[in-house]
Short mmCIF file of N, CA and C in Angstrom, two decimals:
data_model
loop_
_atom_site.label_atom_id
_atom_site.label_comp_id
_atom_site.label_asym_id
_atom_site.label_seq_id
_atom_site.Cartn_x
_atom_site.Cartn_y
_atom_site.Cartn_z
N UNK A 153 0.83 -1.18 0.00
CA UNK A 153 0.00 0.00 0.00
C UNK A 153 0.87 1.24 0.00
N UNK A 154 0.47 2.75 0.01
CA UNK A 154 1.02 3.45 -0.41
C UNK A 154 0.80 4.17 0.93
N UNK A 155 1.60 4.82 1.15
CA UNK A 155 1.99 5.62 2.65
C UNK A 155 2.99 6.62 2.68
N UNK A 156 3.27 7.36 3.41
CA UNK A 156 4.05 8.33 3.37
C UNK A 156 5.08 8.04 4.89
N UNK A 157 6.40 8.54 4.74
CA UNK A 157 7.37 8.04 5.53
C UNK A 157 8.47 9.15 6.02
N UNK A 158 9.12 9.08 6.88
CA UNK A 158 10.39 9.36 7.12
C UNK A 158 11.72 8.74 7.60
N UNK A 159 12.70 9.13 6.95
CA UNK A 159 13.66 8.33 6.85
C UNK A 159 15.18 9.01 7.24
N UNK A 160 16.14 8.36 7.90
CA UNK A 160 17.77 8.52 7.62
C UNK A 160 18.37 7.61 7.45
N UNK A 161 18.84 7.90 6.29
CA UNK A 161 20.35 7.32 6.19
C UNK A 161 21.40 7.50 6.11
N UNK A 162 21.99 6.69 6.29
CA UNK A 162 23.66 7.77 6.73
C UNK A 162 24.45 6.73 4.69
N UNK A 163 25.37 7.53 4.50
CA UNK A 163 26.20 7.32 3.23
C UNK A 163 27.51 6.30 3.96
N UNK A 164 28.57 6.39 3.06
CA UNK A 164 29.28 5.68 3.76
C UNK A 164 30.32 6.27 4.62
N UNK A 165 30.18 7.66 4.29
CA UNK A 165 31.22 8.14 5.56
C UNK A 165 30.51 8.07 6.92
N UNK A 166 28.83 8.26 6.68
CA UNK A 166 28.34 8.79 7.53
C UNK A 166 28.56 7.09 8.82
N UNK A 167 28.66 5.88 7.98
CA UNK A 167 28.48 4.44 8.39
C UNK A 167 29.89 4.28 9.07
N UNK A 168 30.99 5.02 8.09
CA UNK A 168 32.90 5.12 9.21
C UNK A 168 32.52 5.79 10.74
N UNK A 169 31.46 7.47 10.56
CA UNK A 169 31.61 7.81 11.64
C UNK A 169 30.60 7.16 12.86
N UNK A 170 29.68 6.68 12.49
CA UNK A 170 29.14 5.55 13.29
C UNK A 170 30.18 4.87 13.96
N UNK A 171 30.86 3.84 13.34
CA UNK A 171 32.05 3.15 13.97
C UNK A 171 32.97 3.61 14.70
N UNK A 172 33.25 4.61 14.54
CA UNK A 172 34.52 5.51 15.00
C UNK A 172 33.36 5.99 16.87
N UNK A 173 32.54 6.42 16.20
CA UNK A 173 31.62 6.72 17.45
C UNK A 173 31.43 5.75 18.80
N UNK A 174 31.65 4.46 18.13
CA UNK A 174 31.06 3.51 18.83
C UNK A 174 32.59 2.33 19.49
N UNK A 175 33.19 2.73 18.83
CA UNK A 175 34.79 1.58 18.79
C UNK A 175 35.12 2.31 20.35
N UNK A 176 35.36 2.77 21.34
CA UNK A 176 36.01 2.52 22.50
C UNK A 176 34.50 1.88 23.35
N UNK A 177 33.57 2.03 23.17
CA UNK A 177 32.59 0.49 23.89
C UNK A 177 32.98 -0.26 23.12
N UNK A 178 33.11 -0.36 21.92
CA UNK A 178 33.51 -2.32 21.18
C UNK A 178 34.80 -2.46 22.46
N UNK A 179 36.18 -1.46 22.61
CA UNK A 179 37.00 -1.95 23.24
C UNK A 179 36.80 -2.33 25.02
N UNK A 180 35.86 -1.88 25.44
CA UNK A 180 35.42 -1.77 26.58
C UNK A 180 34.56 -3.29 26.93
N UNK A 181 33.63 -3.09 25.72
CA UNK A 181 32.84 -4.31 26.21
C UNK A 181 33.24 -5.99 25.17
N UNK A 182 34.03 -5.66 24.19
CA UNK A 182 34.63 -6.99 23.31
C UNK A 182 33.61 -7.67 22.85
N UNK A 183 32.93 -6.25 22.19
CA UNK A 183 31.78 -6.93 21.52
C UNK A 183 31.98 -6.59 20.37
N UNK A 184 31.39 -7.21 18.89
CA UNK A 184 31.63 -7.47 17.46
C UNK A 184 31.39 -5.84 17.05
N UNK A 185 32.06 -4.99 15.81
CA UNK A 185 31.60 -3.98 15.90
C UNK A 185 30.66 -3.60 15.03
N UNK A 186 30.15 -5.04 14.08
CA UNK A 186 28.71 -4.59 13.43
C UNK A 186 27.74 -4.50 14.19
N UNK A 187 27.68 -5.94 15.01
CA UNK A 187 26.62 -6.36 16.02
C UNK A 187 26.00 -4.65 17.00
N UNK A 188 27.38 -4.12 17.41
CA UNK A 188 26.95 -3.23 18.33
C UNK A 188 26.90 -1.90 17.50
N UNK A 189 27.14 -1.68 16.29
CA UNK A 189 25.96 -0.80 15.37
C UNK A 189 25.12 -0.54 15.61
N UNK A 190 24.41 -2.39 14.76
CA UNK A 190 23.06 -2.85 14.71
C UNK A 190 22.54 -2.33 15.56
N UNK A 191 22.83 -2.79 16.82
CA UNK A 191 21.52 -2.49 18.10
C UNK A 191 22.00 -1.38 18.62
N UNK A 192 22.91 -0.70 18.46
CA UNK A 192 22.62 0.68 18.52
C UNK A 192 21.40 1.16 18.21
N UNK A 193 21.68 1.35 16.46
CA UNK A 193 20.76 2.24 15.70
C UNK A 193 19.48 1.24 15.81
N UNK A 194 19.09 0.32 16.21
CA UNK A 194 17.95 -0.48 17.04
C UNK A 194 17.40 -0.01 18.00
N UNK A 195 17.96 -0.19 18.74
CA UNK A 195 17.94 0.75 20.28
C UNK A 195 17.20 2.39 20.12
N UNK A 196 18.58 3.02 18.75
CA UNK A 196 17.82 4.72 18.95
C UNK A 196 16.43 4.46 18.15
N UNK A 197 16.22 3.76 16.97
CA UNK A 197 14.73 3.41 16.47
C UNK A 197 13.59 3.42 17.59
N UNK A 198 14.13 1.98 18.44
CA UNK A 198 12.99 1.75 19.34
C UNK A 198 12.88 3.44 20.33
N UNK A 199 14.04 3.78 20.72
CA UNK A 199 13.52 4.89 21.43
C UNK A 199 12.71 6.31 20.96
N UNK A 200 13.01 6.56 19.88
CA UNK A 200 12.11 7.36 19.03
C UNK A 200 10.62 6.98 18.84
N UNK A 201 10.72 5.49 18.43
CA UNK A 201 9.15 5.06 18.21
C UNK A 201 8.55 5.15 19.32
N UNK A 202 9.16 5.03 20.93
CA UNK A 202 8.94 5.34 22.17
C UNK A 202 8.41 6.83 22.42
N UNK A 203 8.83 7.12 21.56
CA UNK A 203 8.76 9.37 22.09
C UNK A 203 7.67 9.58 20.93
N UNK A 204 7.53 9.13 20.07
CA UNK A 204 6.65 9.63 19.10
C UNK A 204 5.47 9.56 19.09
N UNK A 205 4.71 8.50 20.46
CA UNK A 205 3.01 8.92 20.45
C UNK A 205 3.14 10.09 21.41
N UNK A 206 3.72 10.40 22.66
CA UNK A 206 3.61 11.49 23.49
C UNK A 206 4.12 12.73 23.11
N UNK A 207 5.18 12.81 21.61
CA UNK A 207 5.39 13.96 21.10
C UNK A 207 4.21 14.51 19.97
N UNK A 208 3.66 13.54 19.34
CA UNK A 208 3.20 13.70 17.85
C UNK A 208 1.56 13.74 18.45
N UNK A 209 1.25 13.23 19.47
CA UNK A 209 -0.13 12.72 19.57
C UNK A 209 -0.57 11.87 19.01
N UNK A 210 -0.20 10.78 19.30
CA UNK A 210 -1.41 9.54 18.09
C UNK A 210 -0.57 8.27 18.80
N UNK A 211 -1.04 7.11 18.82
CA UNK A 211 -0.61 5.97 19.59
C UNK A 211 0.13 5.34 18.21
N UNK A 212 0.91 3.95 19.17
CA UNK A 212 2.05 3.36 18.70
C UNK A 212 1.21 2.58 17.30
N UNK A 213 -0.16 2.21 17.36
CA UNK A 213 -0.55 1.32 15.80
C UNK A 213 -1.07 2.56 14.86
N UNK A 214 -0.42 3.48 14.94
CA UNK A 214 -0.81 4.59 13.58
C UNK A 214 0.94 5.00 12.61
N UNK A 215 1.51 4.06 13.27
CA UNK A 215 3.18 4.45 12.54
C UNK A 215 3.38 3.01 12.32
N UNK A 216 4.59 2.59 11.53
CA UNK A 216 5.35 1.47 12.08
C UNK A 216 6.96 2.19 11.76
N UNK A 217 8.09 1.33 12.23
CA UNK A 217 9.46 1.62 11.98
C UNK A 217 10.03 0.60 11.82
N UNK A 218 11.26 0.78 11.30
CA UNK A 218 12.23 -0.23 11.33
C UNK A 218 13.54 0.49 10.75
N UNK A 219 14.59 -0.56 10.95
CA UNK A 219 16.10 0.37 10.69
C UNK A 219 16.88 -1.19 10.25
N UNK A 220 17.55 -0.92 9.30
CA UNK A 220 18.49 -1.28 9.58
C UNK A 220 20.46 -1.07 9.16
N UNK A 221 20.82 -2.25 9.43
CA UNK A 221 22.42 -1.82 9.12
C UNK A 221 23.21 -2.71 8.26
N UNK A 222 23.11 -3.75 7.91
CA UNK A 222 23.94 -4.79 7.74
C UNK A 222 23.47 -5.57 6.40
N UNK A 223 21.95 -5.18 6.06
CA UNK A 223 20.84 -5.52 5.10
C UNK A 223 21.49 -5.29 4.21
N UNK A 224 21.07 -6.02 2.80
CA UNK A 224 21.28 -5.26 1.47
C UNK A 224 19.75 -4.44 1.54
N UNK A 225 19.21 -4.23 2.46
CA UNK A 225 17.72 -3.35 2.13
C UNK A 225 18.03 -1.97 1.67
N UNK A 226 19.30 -1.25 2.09
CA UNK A 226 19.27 0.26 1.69
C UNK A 226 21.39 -0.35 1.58
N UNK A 227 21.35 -0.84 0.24
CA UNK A 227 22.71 -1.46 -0.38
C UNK A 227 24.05 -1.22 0.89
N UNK A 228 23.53 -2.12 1.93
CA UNK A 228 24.48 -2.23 3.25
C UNK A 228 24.87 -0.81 3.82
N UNK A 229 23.91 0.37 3.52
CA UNK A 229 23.76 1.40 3.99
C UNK A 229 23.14 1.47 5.71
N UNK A 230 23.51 2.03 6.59
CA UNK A 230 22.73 2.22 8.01
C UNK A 230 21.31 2.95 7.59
N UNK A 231 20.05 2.96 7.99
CA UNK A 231 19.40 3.53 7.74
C UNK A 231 18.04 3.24 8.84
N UNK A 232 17.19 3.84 8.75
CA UNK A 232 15.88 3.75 9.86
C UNK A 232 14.63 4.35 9.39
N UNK A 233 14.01 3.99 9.09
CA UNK A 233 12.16 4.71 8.28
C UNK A 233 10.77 4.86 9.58
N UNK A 234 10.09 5.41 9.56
CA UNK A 234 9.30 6.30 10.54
C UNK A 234 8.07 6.28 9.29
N UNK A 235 6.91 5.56 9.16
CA UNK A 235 6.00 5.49 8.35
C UNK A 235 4.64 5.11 9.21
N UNK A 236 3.59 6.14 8.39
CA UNK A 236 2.27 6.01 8.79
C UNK A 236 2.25 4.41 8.54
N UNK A 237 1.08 4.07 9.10
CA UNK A 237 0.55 2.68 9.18
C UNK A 237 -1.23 2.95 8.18
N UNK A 238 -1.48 4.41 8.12
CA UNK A 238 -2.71 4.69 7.16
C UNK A 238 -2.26 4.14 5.64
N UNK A 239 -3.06 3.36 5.18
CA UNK A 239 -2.49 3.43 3.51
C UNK A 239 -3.87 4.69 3.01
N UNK A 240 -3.14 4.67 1.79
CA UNK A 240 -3.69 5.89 1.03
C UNK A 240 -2.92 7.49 1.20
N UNK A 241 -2.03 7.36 1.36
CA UNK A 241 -1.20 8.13 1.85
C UNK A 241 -0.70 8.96 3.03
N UNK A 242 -1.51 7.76 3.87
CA UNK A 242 -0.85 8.33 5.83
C UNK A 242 -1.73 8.88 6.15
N UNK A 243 -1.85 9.48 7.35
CA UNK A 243 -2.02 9.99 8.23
C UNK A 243 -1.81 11.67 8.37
N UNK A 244 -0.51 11.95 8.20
CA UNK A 244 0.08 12.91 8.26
C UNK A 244 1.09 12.78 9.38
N UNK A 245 1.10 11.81 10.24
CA UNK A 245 1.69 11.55 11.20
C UNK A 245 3.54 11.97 10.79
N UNK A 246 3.95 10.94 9.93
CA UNK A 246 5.14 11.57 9.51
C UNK A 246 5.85 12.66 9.34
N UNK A 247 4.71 13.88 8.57
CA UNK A 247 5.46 15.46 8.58
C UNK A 247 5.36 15.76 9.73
N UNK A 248 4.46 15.01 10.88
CA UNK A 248 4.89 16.24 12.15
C UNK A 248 6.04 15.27 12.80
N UNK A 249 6.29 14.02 12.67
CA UNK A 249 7.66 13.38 12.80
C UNK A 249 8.77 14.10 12.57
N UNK A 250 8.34 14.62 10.98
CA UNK A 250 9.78 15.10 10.57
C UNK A 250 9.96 16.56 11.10
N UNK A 251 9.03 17.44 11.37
CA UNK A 251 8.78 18.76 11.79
C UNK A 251 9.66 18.87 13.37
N UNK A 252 9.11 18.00 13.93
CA UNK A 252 9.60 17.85 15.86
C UNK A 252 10.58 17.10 15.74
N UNK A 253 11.69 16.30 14.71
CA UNK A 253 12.63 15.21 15.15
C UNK A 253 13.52 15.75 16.10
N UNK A 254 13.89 16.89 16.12
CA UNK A 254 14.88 17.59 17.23
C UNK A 254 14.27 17.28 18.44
N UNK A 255 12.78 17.52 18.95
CA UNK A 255 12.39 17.22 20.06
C UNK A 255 12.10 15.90 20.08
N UNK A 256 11.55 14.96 19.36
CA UNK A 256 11.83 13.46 19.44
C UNK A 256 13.36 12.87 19.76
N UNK A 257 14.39 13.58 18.63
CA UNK A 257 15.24 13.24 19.69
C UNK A 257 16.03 12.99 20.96
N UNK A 258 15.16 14.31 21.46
CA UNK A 258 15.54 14.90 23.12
C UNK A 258 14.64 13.67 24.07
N UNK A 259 13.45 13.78 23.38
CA UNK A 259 12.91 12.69 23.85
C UNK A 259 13.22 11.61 24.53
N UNK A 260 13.49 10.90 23.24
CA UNK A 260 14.17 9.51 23.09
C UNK A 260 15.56 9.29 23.83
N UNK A 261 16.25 10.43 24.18
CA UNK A 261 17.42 10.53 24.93
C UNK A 261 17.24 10.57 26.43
N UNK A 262 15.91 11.24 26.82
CA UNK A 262 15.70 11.10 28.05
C UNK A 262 14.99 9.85 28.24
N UNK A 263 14.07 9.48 27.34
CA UNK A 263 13.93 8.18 27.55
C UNK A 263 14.73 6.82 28.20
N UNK A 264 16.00 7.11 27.24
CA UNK A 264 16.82 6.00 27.47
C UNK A 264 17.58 6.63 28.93
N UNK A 265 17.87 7.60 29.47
CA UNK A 265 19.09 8.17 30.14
C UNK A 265 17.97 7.96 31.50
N UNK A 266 17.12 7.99 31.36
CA UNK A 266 16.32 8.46 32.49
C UNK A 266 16.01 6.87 33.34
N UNK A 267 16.25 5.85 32.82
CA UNK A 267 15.83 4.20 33.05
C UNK A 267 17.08 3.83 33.75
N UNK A 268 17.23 3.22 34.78
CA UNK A 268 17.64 2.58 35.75
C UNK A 268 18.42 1.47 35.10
N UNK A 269 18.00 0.98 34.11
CA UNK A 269 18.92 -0.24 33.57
C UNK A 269 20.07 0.04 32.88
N UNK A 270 20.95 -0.95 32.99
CA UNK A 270 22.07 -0.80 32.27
C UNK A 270 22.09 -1.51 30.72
N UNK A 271 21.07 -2.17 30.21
CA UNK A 271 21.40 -2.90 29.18
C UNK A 271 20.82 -2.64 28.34
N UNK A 272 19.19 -2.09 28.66
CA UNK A 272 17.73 -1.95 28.03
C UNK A 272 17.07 -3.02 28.42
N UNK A 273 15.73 -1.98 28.94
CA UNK A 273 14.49 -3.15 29.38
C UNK A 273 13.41 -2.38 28.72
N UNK A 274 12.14 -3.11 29.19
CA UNK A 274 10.67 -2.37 28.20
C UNK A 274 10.27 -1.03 28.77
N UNK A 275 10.98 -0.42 29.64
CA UNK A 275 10.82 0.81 29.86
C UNK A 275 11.66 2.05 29.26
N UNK A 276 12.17 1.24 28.16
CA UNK A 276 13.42 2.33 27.69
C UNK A 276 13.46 1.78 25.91
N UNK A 277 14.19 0.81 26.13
CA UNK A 277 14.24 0.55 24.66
C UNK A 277 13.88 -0.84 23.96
N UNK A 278 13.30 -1.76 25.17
CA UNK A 278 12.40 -2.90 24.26
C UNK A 278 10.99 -2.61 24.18
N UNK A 279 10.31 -3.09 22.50
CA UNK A 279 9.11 -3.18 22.38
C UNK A 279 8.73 -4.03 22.30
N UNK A 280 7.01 -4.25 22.72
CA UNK A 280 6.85 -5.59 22.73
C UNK A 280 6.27 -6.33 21.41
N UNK A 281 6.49 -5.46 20.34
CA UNK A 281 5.76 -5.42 19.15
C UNK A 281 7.27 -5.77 17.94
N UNK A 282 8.24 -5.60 18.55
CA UNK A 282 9.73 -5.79 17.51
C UNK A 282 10.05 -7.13 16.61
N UNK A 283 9.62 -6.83 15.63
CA UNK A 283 9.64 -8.41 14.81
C UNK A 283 11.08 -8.60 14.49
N UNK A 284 12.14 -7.94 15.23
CA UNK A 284 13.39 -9.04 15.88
C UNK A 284 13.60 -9.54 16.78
N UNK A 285 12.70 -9.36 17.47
CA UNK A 285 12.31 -9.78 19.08
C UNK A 285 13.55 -9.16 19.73
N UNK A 286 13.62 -7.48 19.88
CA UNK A 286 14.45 -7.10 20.43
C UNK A 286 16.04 -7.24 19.85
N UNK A 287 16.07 -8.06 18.85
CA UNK A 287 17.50 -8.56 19.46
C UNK A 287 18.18 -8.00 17.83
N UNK A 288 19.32 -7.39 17.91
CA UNK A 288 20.25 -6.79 18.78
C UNK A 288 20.12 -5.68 19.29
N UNK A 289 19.67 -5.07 20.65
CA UNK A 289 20.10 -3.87 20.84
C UNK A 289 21.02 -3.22 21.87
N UNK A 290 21.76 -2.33 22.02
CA UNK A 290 22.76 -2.06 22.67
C UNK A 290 22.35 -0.42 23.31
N UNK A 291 21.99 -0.36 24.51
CA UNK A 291 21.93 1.05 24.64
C UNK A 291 22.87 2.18 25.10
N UNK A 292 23.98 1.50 26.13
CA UNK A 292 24.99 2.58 25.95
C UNK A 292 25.68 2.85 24.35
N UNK A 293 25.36 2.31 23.49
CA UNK A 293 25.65 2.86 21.98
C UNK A 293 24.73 3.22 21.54
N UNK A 294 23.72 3.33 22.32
CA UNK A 294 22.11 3.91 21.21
C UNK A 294 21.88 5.66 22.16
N UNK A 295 22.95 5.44 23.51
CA UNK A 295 23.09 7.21 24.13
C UNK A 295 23.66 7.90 23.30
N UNK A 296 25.16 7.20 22.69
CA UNK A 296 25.98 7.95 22.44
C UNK A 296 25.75 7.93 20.62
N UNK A 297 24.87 7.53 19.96
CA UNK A 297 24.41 7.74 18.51
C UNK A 297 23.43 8.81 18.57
N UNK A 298 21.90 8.78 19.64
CA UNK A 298 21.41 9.59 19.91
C UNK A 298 21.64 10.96 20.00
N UNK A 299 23.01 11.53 20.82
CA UNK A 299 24.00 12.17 21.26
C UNK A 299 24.42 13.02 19.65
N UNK A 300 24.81 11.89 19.23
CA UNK A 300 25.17 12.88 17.59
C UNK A 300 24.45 13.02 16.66
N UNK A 301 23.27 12.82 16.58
CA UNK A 301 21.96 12.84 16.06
C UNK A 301 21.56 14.09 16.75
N UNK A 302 21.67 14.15 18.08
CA UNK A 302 21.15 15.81 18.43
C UNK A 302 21.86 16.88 18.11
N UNK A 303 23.28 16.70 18.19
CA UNK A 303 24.58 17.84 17.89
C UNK A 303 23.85 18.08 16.49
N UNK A 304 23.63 16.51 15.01
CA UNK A 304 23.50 16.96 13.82
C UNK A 304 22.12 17.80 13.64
N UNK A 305 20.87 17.62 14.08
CA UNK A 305 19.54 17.89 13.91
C UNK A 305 19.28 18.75 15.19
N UNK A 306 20.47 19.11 15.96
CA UNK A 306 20.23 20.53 16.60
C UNK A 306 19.55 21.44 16.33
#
């Protein structure tokens, strides 16, 4: 069906500075450094889709999202989409997505910063609706992606 969306993707420098962002937790925690991409930019997805019924007004079954990194879906590009769930061309939900992303991002940052856990739980960055069943996500790399997502969309 036909819908209207919002989207980032990063190019391939934008996919070096990801890594570069994220490589002293790979050295910290000796974890793979696609893997902890992935659930990074997992992690900041889920937390946005988290901020976006209390920013935008409208509940979690009027959007859907997904991201990914490692896919040939956007030619092994990082990327993440923000789309009405209305067919016929949305909702409108999306332009005020794309209008507030600065405050969705702030959002989504307090979201995650504000939760007691150290790893991610369903109060921060698991959904119970994620057709990866959560998995991979990493949230001290989904602070510090968040983090430069606000510096860029400041």
């Amino acid at each position: 069906f036909q819908t209207e969306a919002f989207w980032l993707m990063w190019d391939h420098q934008g996919r070096d500075e990801l890594r570069g962002l994220l490589k002293d937790v790979q050295n910290r925690e000796s974890i793979d450094l696609e893997t902890l991409v992935e659930g990074s930019l997992h992690a900041v997805e889920h937390a946005i889709a988290s901020a976006i019924p209390a920013v935008v007004r409208c509940s979690m079954a009027d959007f859907q999202h997904t991201s990914f990194y490692s896919s040939t879906a956007l030619f092994g590009m990082p990327g993440m989409f923000f789309y009405d769930s209305q067919a016929g061309g949305g909702s409108g939900i999306v332009e005020v997505v794309a209008d507030k992303f600065g405050v969705l991002l702030e959002k989504a940052q307090l979201i995650m910063s504000s939760c007691g856990c150290s790893e991610g739980c369903p109060s921060c960055i698991q959904l119970f609706h994620c057709e990866k069943q959560n998995e991979p996500l990493h949230k001290a790399g989904a602070l510090l992606v968040i983090n430069h997502l606000r510096k860029s969309f400041g």
